[in-house]
């Protein structure tokens, strides 16, 4: 820092010896400035008589001062590769400025944080051409320039530098092998950039009325660098998967725009700056004890998974095992949800959504059903999954994608575990939302399907899959009858059976009808035994006559009362 | 070369660059509150705070300790927010000297420890063992 560049040599040897010798570091300059700033402050105060501003130039600036400062810092470039087409600091300008010295300037920008050259507004970088030096054989010093300093070539503590200039962090040490000429160019470029940027900020700050000498430490270049890193991290080949919310939102906006009538552009993406993916190989250290971790931006450190043991009042009552079960159920549901989301993506209007799903529909569906419908001898997860609200919503979302035959076992399982599920549904009330789906299923049911479903409700019947799980062995019928949803299900089933009976398909001699009559009589019995008043079904029974074939009169009446058969509908 | 204006962030992203040169309040993970001008950030959200003061609150009183320049590692920041200069000028709290606020803070800490001791002995009497390592309250 503070080296003298070749352009210095182009000047005619000035009479002062100082220029040949001086190699002053920035730190030295600052020190001197700080030491003398106070003295200068007082001087200025007395001179102007105007109230001191907190930070700001105390006197008019002078082109000479600036030139001198630059010279001392050794940053006068010989040629400037770019920049605004500037004139040289013509002698006119210099003279004008010298004249202005007596008059106080109206508006003076505060000193720059980096000690770079300060310019009065509108003035360009004073760049004395080499020829200038010839014209001014004598260095023009401002009148205030302390003569004793001239000898040492020091810069006077400029009145406007009452705050020490920031260490020139921008002007880092150039690489050792660099040509001094290039150094000069680099310095000049940096200077120019800093000045321009600072100039702009100054103007803004001036408009705000505030003066922050440390503002603008981050140059736009730094900011751009940060933003580039962010953009890099946003890069993705499949934005629908990686950046779902942004993509979906853009899609929604675009659709709204299209609906409003404007033919907008296609889906706007963020700009992608893709780098070729580099396979990460962790750094390997020779001869080290244990595994050392090297952390970088692309390979961050793995954080330990901490599990916090809570014991709040709610859990204190229920045993710990229960919460663990719930958590396990939730985890399982997460897995299933991902599969259901893939199913839904297959029908999403966005093409990239469809492409994001790699498997075909049948595979995904079979995966889901493997979990929901237990294999022979396996543990049935259905009740635990359906006890949670999330599980029921999962079923709801799943039904539209299932074939008819795939739905039947699910309904069966639902009825089988009705005790648990209905008990846990009291708060959620999600079961009712499943009713339309059931109604649809029922409307297409043939007798074997119905029999399969109701088989779980017949007591003492050996189940097709004797499940070793801990579900209650008693029939779910009482639970179903006391629950509005359950009653609606049963009513729909009976309705459908009635329709099938009317149409005589299958014929009346079919053995399934025996099961059916058994079922109906069971329903009647149970409804009589029910202690509490049964709920009313959502769809009242339409055809009472169907019942008479299976049950005697008394039971039929009970059933009718139970299922709220409206006599008007009697066929 | 550059036009001097600040570059804009890609749409739909958040950045700390808009908070530069603003007076911010930063809450750290160890519970300290720093107030300073944000000068520089980086990709880890490390912060360079300038003219920072550490503000300690005890009840309705607070005290400021001058700290100068801070470099905060990004992972230690809980949250940060802009300080409204008008509201800052009209705080409903009372400012007291540094020594006073430190004394008040010490008293508050001691009271908390005593209370915790009482609670844990009461729990032990009832057979519940509450380990203090599991409680990681910094506030």
XYZ file of C-alpha atoms in Angstrom:
710
model
C 0.000 0.000 0.000
C 1.159 3.394 -0.697
C 3.651 2.281 -3.262
C 4.442 4.611 -5.972
C 3.582 3.617 -9.434
C 5.428 4.174 -12.592
C 3.311 7.074 -13.585
C 4.976 8.979 -10.886
C 8.170 8.668 -12.730
C 6.715 10.322 -15.725
C 6.376 13.544 -13.934
C 9.172 15.950 -14.113
C 11.201 15.482 -11.047
C 9.516 17.715 -8.596
C 11.586 19.818 -6.374
C 10.397 18.070 -3.254
C 12.288 15.066 -2.122
C 9.321 13.602 -0.366
C 7.821 11.941 -3.346
C 10.774 9.735 -3.959
C 10.939 8.428 -0.483
C 7.565 8.063 0.996
C 6.139 4.636 1.467
C 3.407 5.159 3.920
C 1.010 2.475 4.932
C -2.640 3.105 5.302
C -2.407 2.464 8.989
C 0.109 5.226 9.354
C -2.098 7.614 7.540
C -5.032 6.769 9.660
C -3.077 7.174 12.798
C -1.970 10.601 11.786
C -5.427 11.528 10.758
C -6.916 10.465 13.983
C -4.284 12.308 15.920
C -4.805 15.519 14.087
C -8.489 15.393 13.373
C -9.412 16.935 16.645
C -7.111 19.854 16.157
C -8.420 20.435 12.718
C -11.955 20.265 13.988
C -11.469 23.121 16.340
C -9.719 25.116 13.738
C -12.564 24.696 11.339
C -15.111 25.577 13.931
C -13.518 28.869 14.613
C -13.100 29.609 10.990
C -16.579 28.997 9.768
C -18.528 30.023 12.762
C -21.293 27.765 11.543
C -22.538 24.919 13.660
C -20.610 21.811 13.128
C -22.377 19.016 11.495
C -21.974 15.670 13.091
C -20.160 14.210 10.249
C -19.419 15.952 7.104
C -16.787 17.915 5.361
C -15.885 20.951 7.205
C -14.636 22.919 4.366
C -15.077 23.059 0.721
C -13.239 20.436 -1.089
C -10.593 21.138 -3.414
C -9.504 19.358 -6.439
C -5.983 19.855 -5.342
C -6.596 18.276 -2.027
C -8.076 15.330 -3.743
C -5.345 15.029 -6.238
C -2.818 15.310 -3.535
C -4.474 12.657 -1.478
C -4.504 10.305 -4.332
C -0.935 10.948 -5.132
C 0.128 10.194 -1.643
C -1.804 7.009 -1.626
C -0.238 6.232 -4.866
C -3.327 5.450 -6.744
C -3.212 7.857 -9.551
C -3.727 5.699 -12.524
C -1.972 6.320 -15.659
C -4.697 5.332 -17.936
C -8.187 4.419 -17.124
C -9.548 1.566 -19.133
C -13.134 2.492 -18.695
C -15.343 4.908 -17.030
C -17.294 7.851 -18.128
C -15.690 9.848 -20.795
C -14.094 12.371 -18.646
C -12.256 15.384 -19.288
C -9.150 15.990 -17.409
C -9.520 18.005 -14.346
C -9.040 21.018 -16.376
C -7.169 23.826 -14.907
C -10.431 25.731 -15.127
C -12.145 23.361 -12.785
C -9.242 23.394 -10.446
C -9.211 27.140 -10.443
C -12.928 27.312 -9.907
C -12.681 25.050 -6.982
C -9.871 27.030 -5.558
C -12.041 30.067 -5.801
C -14.871 28.308 -4.072
C -12.752 27.689 -1.151
C -13.631 30.913 0.421
C -17.339 30.400 0.161
C -18.936 27.679 2.157
C -20.327 24.958 0.033
C -23.982 24.324 0.324
C -24.047 20.663 0.436
C -21.196 18.451 1.123
C -21.264 14.718 1.174
C -19.832 12.934 4.166
C -16.479 11.271 3.980
C -16.387 7.892 2.371
C -15.872 4.854 4.486
C -13.058 3.561 2.488
C -11.037 6.642 2.279
C -11.503 6.803 -1.418
C -11.584 9.982 -3.217
C -14.410 12.298 -2.472
C -15.980 14.260 -5.187
C -18.290 17.171 -5.044
C -21.478 16.216 -6.733
C -21.279 16.144 -10.393
C -17.588 16.169 -10.643
C -15.921 13.382 -12.369
C -12.895 11.602 -11.334
C -10.172 14.107 -11.616
C -7.706 12.436 -13.725
C -4.837 14.591 -14.571
C -3.344 13.454 -17.762
C 0.322 12.968 -17.857
C 0.581 16.216 -19.571
C -0.857 17.987 -16.648
C 2.149 17.477 -14.639
C 4.091 19.386 -17.108
C 1.783 22.280 -16.913
C 2.005 22.469 -13.222
C 5.549 22.183 -12.326
C 4.793 23.289 -8.888
C 2.410 21.250 -6.826
C -0.536 23.294 -5.953
C -1.394 22.996 -2.403
C -4.431 24.445 -0.803
C -3.573 27.378 1.312
C -4.250 25.431 4.429
C -1.868 22.717 3.642
C 0.498 22.665 6.513
C 3.864 23.269 5.085
C 5.671 21.060 7.463
C 3.701 18.147 6.262
C 4.556 18.855 2.748
C 8.019 17.864 3.402
C 7.078 14.450 4.523
C 4.482 14.069 1.883
C 1.820 13.360 4.387
C -1.727 14.053 3.796
C -3.201 16.585 6.099
C -6.103 15.418 8.136
C -8.724 16.689 5.862
C -11.383 18.469 7.786
C -13.936 16.272 6.332
C -12.126 13.223 7.506
C -12.928 13.569 11.140
C -13.824 9.931 11.074
C -10.928 7.817 10.085
C -11.318 6.237 6.738
C -12.058 2.571 6.930
C -9.185 0.305 6.227
C -9.220 -0.185 2.590
C -10.478 -3.654 2.640
C -11.316 -3.444 -0.973
C -7.789 -2.809 -1.915
C -6.351 -6.038 -0.775
C -2.743 -6.795 -1.391
C -2.354 -7.609 -5.006
C -0.733 -10.929 -5.778
C 2.962 -10.686 -5.472
C 3.906 -11.323 -9.001
C 1.681 -8.653 -10.385
C 2.952 -5.995 -12.569
C 2.728 -2.633 -10.886
C 1.089 -1.302 -13.975
C -1.711 -3.773 -13.626
C -1.878 -3.023 -9.993
C -2.562 0.516 -10.860
C -5.279 -0.496 -13.226
C -6.877 -2.744 -10.679
C -6.763 -0.094 -8.058
C -8.244 2.397 -10.368
C -11.035 0.071 -11.319
C -11.835 -0.612 -7.711
C -11.694 3.028 -6.923
C -13.976 3.857 -9.700
C -16.475 1.206 -8.723
C -16.424 2.138 -5.104
C -16.826 5.740 -5.899
C -19.694 5.279 -8.228
C -21.515 2.993 -5.888
C -20.820 5.203 -2.967
C -21.825 8.225 -4.941
C -25.205 6.730 -5.613
C -25.709 5.721 -2.021
C -24.676 9.153 -0.928
C -27.324 10.665 -3.106
C -29.931 8.390 -1.674
C -28.804 9.031 1.847
C -28.785 12.723 1.250
C -32.327 12.517 0.136
C -33.229 10.694 3.321
C -31.528 13.299 5.363
C -29.411 10.739 7.182
C -25.706 10.300 7.065
C -24.280 6.900 7.668
C -20.587 6.861 6.942
C -20.404 3.097 7.295
C -23.177 2.396 4.871
C -22.545 0.431 1.767
C -19.957 -1.956 3.094
C -21.439 -4.614 0.900
C -20.999 -3.677 -2.680
C -23.526 -4.708 -5.276
C -20.948 -7.187 -6.412
C -20.998 -8.868 -3.004
C -24.763 -8.888 -3.023
C -24.843 -10.369 -6.463
C -22.488 -13.072 -5.315
C -24.809 -13.981 -2.478
C -27.806 -13.997 -4.740
C -25.966 -16.259 -7.135
C -25.399 -18.749 -4.383
C -29.093 -18.656 -3.633
C -29.967 -19.185 -7.247
C -27.582 -22.100 -7.440
C -29.318 -23.702 -4.520
C -32.633 -23.254 -6.232
C -31.531 -25.134 -9.277
C -33.543 -28.220 -9.881
C -34.411 -30.565 -12.675
C -37.823 -31.250 -11.241
C -39.159 -28.091 -9.644
C -42.551 -29.672 -9.033
C -40.975 -32.067 -6.595
C -38.267 -29.961 -5.047
C -40.032 -26.650 -4.906
C -43.655 -27.666 -4.761
C -45.222 -24.641 -3.140
C -43.665 -22.098 -5.430
C -44.463 -24.141 -8.524
C -48.038 -24.773 -7.484
C -48.546 -21.117 -6.667
C -47.191 -19.998 -10.023
C -49.446 -22.521 -11.697
C -52.461 -21.215 -9.829
C -51.656 -17.644 -10.743
C -51.238 -18.559 -14.349
C -54.547 -20.378 -14.381
C -56.284 -17.414 -12.814
C -54.784 -15.172 -15.402
C -55.909 -17.433 -18.184
C -59.386 -17.509 -16.741
C -59.424 -13.743 -16.645
C -58.827 -13.845 -20.322
C -55.262 -12.787 -20.755
C -53.117 -15.142 -22.659
C -50.077 -15.030 -20.473
C -46.711 -16.579 -20.922
C -46.080 -20.127 -20.027
C -45.122 -21.107 -16.574
C -42.334 -18.799 -15.510
C -39.494 -20.499 -13.809
C -36.750 -19.043 -11.760
C -33.557 -18.626 -13.704
C -31.536 -21.770 -13.576
C -27.816 -21.769 -13.396
C -26.914 -25.365 -13.515
C -23.520 -26.652 -12.606
C -22.458 -30.077 -13.611
C -23.032 -32.273 -10.593
C -19.808 -33.300 -8.988
C -19.729 -36.528 -7.084
C -18.815 -35.621 -3.562
C -15.882 -37.462 -2.117
C -15.245 -36.534 1.474
C -11.767 -35.334 2.188
C -9.522 -38.068 3.406
C -6.841 -37.432 5.953
C -3.850 -39.659 6.290
C -2.729 -40.818 9.647
C -5.481 -39.192 11.632
C -7.079 -40.791 14.597
C -10.752 -41.288 14.066
C -12.903 -39.739 11.432
C -12.450 -36.084 10.772
C -15.322 -34.117 9.427
C -14.709 -31.629 6.686
C -17.649 -29.357 6.151
C -18.289 -27.370 3.028
C -21.194 -25.618 1.401
C -22.055 -28.603 -0.715
C -21.572 -31.127 2.054
C -22.762 -29.727 5.341
C -22.396 -31.344 8.706
C -25.022 -33.791 9.817
C -26.894 -32.777 12.915
C -27.648 -35.354 15.545
C -31.294 -36.251 15.815
C -32.404 -35.187 19.212
C -35.509 -36.554 20.783
C -37.068 -34.485 23.500
C -38.943 -36.365 26.189
C -41.996 -34.419 27.151
C -44.283 -35.177 29.987
C -47.155 -32.770 29.881
C -50.391 -33.341 31.711
C -52.340 -34.853 28.805
C -49.923 -37.692 28.287
C -49.527 -38.338 31.956
C -52.901 -40.002 32.070
C -52.662 -42.183 29.010
C -49.926 -44.752 29.110
C -46.755 -44.087 27.191
C -47.350 -47.085 24.978
C -50.385 -45.438 23.508
C -48.617 -42.320 22.332
C -45.935 -44.471 20.817
C -48.570 -46.376 18.909
C -50.106 -43.189 17.677
C -46.727 -41.978 16.539
C -46.087 -45.212 14.732
C -49.454 -44.971 13.079
C -48.685 -41.434 12.003
C -45.376 -42.470 10.549
C -47.047 -45.234 8.604
C -49.653 -42.787 7.390
C -46.921 -40.466 6.165
C -45.630 -43.230 3.989
C -49.074 -43.969 2.642
C -49.757 -40.320 2.011
C -46.737 -40.036 -0.201
C -48.148 -42.863 -2.282
C -51.580 -41.251 -2.441
C -49.991 -37.977 -3.468
C -48.264 -39.804 -6.270
C -51.608 -41.200 -7.340
C -53.068 -37.732 -7.408
C -50.093 -36.369 -9.276
C -50.789 -38.819 -12.048
C -53.915 -36.869 -12.805
C -52.559 -33.418 -12.168
C -52.933 -30.978 -15.084
C -49.297 -29.947 -14.885
C -47.315 -32.253 -17.138
C -44.295 -32.175 -14.930
C -46.408 -33.339 -12.069
C -47.318 -36.418 -14.039
C -43.764 -36.994 -15.050
C -42.607 -36.848 -11.486
C -44.335 -40.137 -10.762
C -42.215 -43.004 -11.915
C -44.441 -45.965 -11.221
C -47.733 -46.840 -12.777
C -51.012 -46.595 -11.016
C -51.498 -50.266 -10.317
C -48.172 -50.585 -8.607
C -48.828 -47.679 -6.316
C -52.308 -48.897 -5.486
C -51.082 -52.359 -4.719
C -48.447 -50.938 -2.404
C -51.052 -49.021 -0.498
C -53.425 -51.914 -0.250
C -50.700 -54.181 1.015
C -50.517 -52.045 4.092
C -54.175 -51.456 4.614
C -55.360 -54.979 4.018
C -53.304 -57.387 6.032
C -51.919 -60.481 4.480
C -52.843 -63.818 6.011
C -51.557 -63.973 9.544
C -50.094 -60.515 9.514
C -51.000 -57.870 12.020
C -53.858 -55.679 11.017
C -52.854 -52.050 11.053
C -56.202 -50.868 9.794
C -57.815 -49.985 13.132
C -54.814 -48.059 14.393
C -54.509 -46.164 11.155
C -58.166 -45.343 11.021
C -58.277 -44.227 14.620
C -56.412 -41.116 13.626
C -58.092 -38.374 11.683
C -55.333 -38.471 9.116
C -56.052 -42.092 8.374
C -59.685 -41.454 7.622
C -58.857 -38.593 5.336
C -56.368 -40.860 3.622
C -59.119 -43.358 2.892
C -61.302 -40.581 1.584
C -58.657 -39.461 -0.840
C -57.855 -42.990 -1.812
C -61.326 -44.222 -2.738
C -61.640 -42.348 -6.040
C -58.591 -44.147 -7.327
C -59.650 -47.641 -6.368
C -61.432 -50.202 -8.415
C -64.697 -51.548 -7.136
C -63.238 -54.845 -6.125
C -60.486 -53.130 -4.231
C -62.886 -51.109 -2.158
C -64.856 -54.043 -0.853
C -62.243 -55.379 1.558
C -61.688 -51.882 2.864
C -65.313 -51.429 3.719
C -65.317 -54.801 5.325
C -62.373 -53.919 7.449
C -64.007 -50.671 8.430
C -67.072 -52.443 9.688
C -65.054 -55.077 11.401
C -63.231 -52.531 13.475
C -66.181 -50.290 13.936
C -65.935 -50.225 17.698
C -62.548 -48.627 17.816
C -62.988 -46.425 14.848
C -66.302 -44.982 15.869
C -65.103 -44.353 19.373
C -62.122 -42.390 18.156
C -64.172 -40.551 15.600
C -66.266 -38.666 18.107
C -63.992 -35.663 17.969
C -63.134 -35.810 14.311
C -66.477 -36.563 12.714
C -64.812 -37.546 9.500
C -66.713 -40.782 9.019
C -69.729 -38.972 7.662
C -67.688 -37.680 4.816
C -67.063 -41.239 3.811
C -70.742 -41.931 3.426
C -71.109 -40.691 -0.153
C -68.320 -43.005 -1.175
C -70.056 -45.855 0.548
C -73.344 -45.022 -1.088
C -71.674 -45.186 -4.458
C -70.124 -48.503 -3.659
C -73.349 -49.878 -2.354
C -75.301 -48.850 -5.419
C -73.168 -51.146 -7.515
C -73.005 -53.955 -5.081
C -74.153 -57.443 -5.883
C -75.159 -59.804 -3.204
C -71.832 -61.529 -2.726
C -70.234 -58.174 -2.070
C -72.824 -57.336 0.490
C -72.471 -60.652 2.138
C -68.767 -60.238 2.328
C -69.148 -56.956 4.054
C -71.783 -57.985 6.488
C -70.084 -61.192 7.324
C -68.093 -59.380 9.941
C -71.228 -58.424 11.706
C -72.642 -61.883 12.079
C -71.879 -63.265 15.463
C -70.198 -66.553 16.070
C -69.251 -66.883 12.492
C -65.717 -68.019 11.978
C -63.984 -65.258 10.162
C -62.179 -65.896 6.944
C -59.078 -64.448 8.512
C -59.056 -65.207 12.191
C -57.045 -62.260 13.245
C -54.865 -62.685 16.278
C -54.958 -59.001 16.967
C -56.549 -57.567 20.027
C -59.749 -56.306 18.473
C -62.859 -57.091 20.420
C -64.351 -60.397 19.383
C -67.890 -59.208 19.820
C -69.854 -58.139 16.854
C -69.556 -54.600 15.719
C -73.272 -54.475 15.188
C -74.245 -52.724 18.407
C -71.587 -50.116 17.806
C -72.772 -49.669 14.286
C -76.358 -49.276 15.307
C -75.642 -46.713 17.938
C -73.634 -44.631 15.538
C -75.348 -42.579 12.898
C -72.832 -43.487 10.290
C -73.111 -47.152 11.129
C -76.864 -47.122 10.937
C -76.681 -45.384 7.599
C -74.391 -48.074 6.322
C -76.665 -50.816 7.461
C -79.691 -49.073 6.027
C -77.994 -48.702 2.669
C -77.029 -52.323 2.667
C -80.526 -53.412 3.452
C -81.834 -51.084 0.792
C -79.581 -52.529 -1.778
C -80.407 -56.040 -0.819
C -84.012 -55.153 -1.191
C -83.391 -53.898 -4.682
C -81.493 -57.003 -5.569
C -84.283 -59.092 -4.171
C -86.812 -57.260 -6.228
C -84.804 -57.803 -9.320
C -84.173 -61.346 -8.298
C -80.571 -61.333 -8.967
C -79.248 -63.646 -7.799
C -82.262 -65.942 -7.675
C -83.918 -66.502 -4.394
C -82.581 -69.930 -3.932
C -79.052 -68.662 -3.761
C -77.375 -69.636 -0.510
C -76.278 -66.086 0.018
C -79.798 -65.166 0.811
C -79.605 -67.363 3.853
C -76.743 -65.376 5.164
C -78.682 -62.325 4.409
C -81.750 -63.387 6.341
C -79.563 -64.310 9.219
C -78.100 -60.862 9.085
C -81.389 -59.085 9.036
C -82.739 -61.045 11.949
C -79.597 -60.353 13.862
C -80.018 -56.693 13.223
C -83.525 -56.800 14.493
C -82.525 -58.681 17.597
C -79.724 -56.413 18.418
C -81.729 -53.327 17.887
C -84.249 -54.622 20.368
C -81.575 -55.297 22.896
C -79.972 -51.970 22.490
C -80.028 -50.017 25.639
C -79.660 -46.661 24.039
C -81.795 -45.183 21.388
C -80.349 -45.993 18.013
C -79.529 -43.204 15.658
C -81.410 -42.523 12.510
C -79.849 -43.343 9.187
C -78.956 -40.716 6.708
C -80.872 -42.464 3.941
C -84.138 -43.781 5.193
C -85.118 -47.201 4.014
C -87.181 -47.148 0.882
C -88.698 -50.563 0.533
C -89.995 -52.148 3.642
C -91.448 -55.108 1.867
C -88.080 -56.584 1.305
C -87.746 -57.232 4.953
C -90.845 -59.294 5.404
C -89.397 -62.145 3.472
C -86.638 -62.573 5.948
C -88.025 -61.731 9.254
C -91.249 -62.244 11.063
C -93.629 -59.433 11.551
C -92.581 -58.304 14.946
C -88.999 -58.030 13.977
C -89.961 -56.330 10.803
C -91.785 -53.693 12.736
C -88.860 -53.130 14.977
C -86.660 -52.805 12.036
C -88.948 -50.422 10.389
C -89.089 -48.288 13.432
C -85.390 -48.471 13.742
C -84.676 -47.580 10.215
C -87.363 -44.942 10.063
C -89.179 -46.311 7.165
C -91.660 -43.841 5.919
C -94.961 -45.527 5.178
C -95.524 -43.244 2.295
C -92.674 -44.895 0.519
C -94.169 -48.313 0.871
C -94.206 -49.728 -2.572
C -19.049 -2.083 -15.405
C -21.824 -2.111 -12.882
C -24.626 0.324 -12.789
C -24.362 0.765 -9.058
C -27.899 -0.334 -8.319
C -28.612 -3.225 -6.013
C -29.288 -6.559 -7.679
C -32.700 -8.070 -7.153
C -33.374 -11.467 -5.668
C -35.136 -14.160 -7.619
C -38.882 -14.180 -7.093
C -40.255 -16.120 -4.212
C -37.063 -16.035 -2.173
C -36.127 -14.382 1.067
C -32.892 -12.607 1.713
C -31.139 -10.629 4.358
C -29.749 -8.215 1.826
C -32.711 -5.949 2.247
C -31.870 -5.534 5.913
C -28.412 -4.158 5.307
C -27.506 -0.920 7.042
C -30.650 -1.092 9.085
C -30.835 -1.042 12.826
C -31.824 -4.536 13.801
C -32.576 -6.409 16.942
C -31.036 -9.857 16.908
C -32.006 -12.549 19.366
C -29.347 -15.184 19.899
C -29.767 -18.752 20.976
C -28.184 -18.137 24.350
C -30.851 -15.568 25.111
C -28.908 -12.407 24.478
C -30.474 -9.526 22.665
C -28.226 -7.456 20.451
C -29.186 -4.251 18.732
C -26.968 -2.968 15.981
C -26.634 -1.957 12.375
C -26.366 -4.879 10.006
C -23.402 -4.300 7.772
C -22.725 -7.552 6.070
C -24.158 -11.026 5.610
C -23.085 -14.178 3.884
C -24.619 -17.377 2.680
C -24.776 -18.856 6.178
C -26.527 -15.782 7.492
C -23.487 -14.883 9.529
C -23.975 -11.283 10.534
C -21.693 -8.349 10.968
C -23.264 -5.949 13.420
C -21.935 -2.473 13.873
C -22.357 -0.133 16.859
C -23.929 -2.972 18.728
C -25.409 -2.776 22.158
C -26.456 -5.676 24.262
C -29.742 -4.959 25.917
C -30.674 -6.782 29.085
C -34.282 -6.753 30.183
C -35.369 -7.406 33.732
C -39.010 -6.784 34.351
C -39.837 -3.309 33.199
C -36.286 -2.115 33.273
C -33.499 -2.506 30.803
C -29.869 -1.650 30.466
C -27.609 -1.252 27.456
C -24.033 -2.371 27.247
C -21.901 -0.993 24.459
C -20.266 -3.755 22.519
C -18.982 -2.349 19.276
C -18.641 -4.658 16.303
C -20.061 -8.159 16.441
C -19.647 -11.039 14.075
C -22.367 -13.543 14.782
C -22.291 -17.047 13.438
C -25.494 -17.679 11.569
C -26.565 -20.791 13.385
C -26.778 -18.925 16.669
C -29.427 -16.512 15.516
C -32.968 -17.235 16.567
C -34.612 -14.284 14.926
C -33.950 -10.723 13.938
C -36.152 -7.785 13.256
C -35.992 -4.168 12.289
C -36.079 -1.600 15.029
C -38.621 1.104 14.606
C -36.853 4.296 15.559
C -40.022 6.049 16.644
C -41.100 3.269 18.886
C -37.579 2.967 20.152
C -37.708 6.571 21.236
C -40.882 6.066 23.224
C -40.366 2.809 25.064
C -42.641 2.078 28.012
C -39.649 0.632 29.828
C -37.242 2.355 32.115
C -33.582 2.491 31.281
C -31.159 2.016 34.121
C -27.415 1.825 34.347
C -25.395 -1.220 33.407
C -24.426 -2.130 36.941
C -27.980 -1.898 38.126
C -29.332 -4.059 35.366
C -26.646 -6.673 35.856
C -27.463 -6.811 39.525
C -31.133 -7.151 38.738
C -30.386 -9.912 36.295
C -28.334 -11.771 38.865
C -31.150 -11.540 41.346
C -33.601 -12.825 38.796
C -31.345 -15.786 37.998
C -30.987 -16.674 41.636
C -34.709 -16.507 42.183
C -35.232 -18.811 39.240
C -32.730 -21.343 40.502
C -34.316 -21.380 43.920
C -37.749 -21.876 42.471
C -36.487 -24.711 40.338
C -34.955 -26.362 43.380
C -38.217 -26.197 45.243
C -40.121 -27.640 42.315
C -37.702 -30.491 41.795
C -37.662 -31.467 45.475
C -41.442 -31.428 45.505
C -41.502 -33.673 42.468
C -38.945 -36.011 43.983
C -41.142 -36.356 47.018
C -43.880 -37.505 44.740
C -41.639 -39.938 42.990
C -41.116 -38.039 39.748
C -37.597 -37.402 38.653
C -37.198 -34.369 36.484
C -33.709 -33.938 35.164
C -32.640 -30.391 34.564
C -30.524 -31.346 31.550
C -33.647 -32.081 29.619
C -34.951 -28.615 30.147
C -33.178 -26.355 27.733
C -34.903 -23.081 28.368
C -32.655 -20.196 27.613
C -35.188 -17.639 28.690
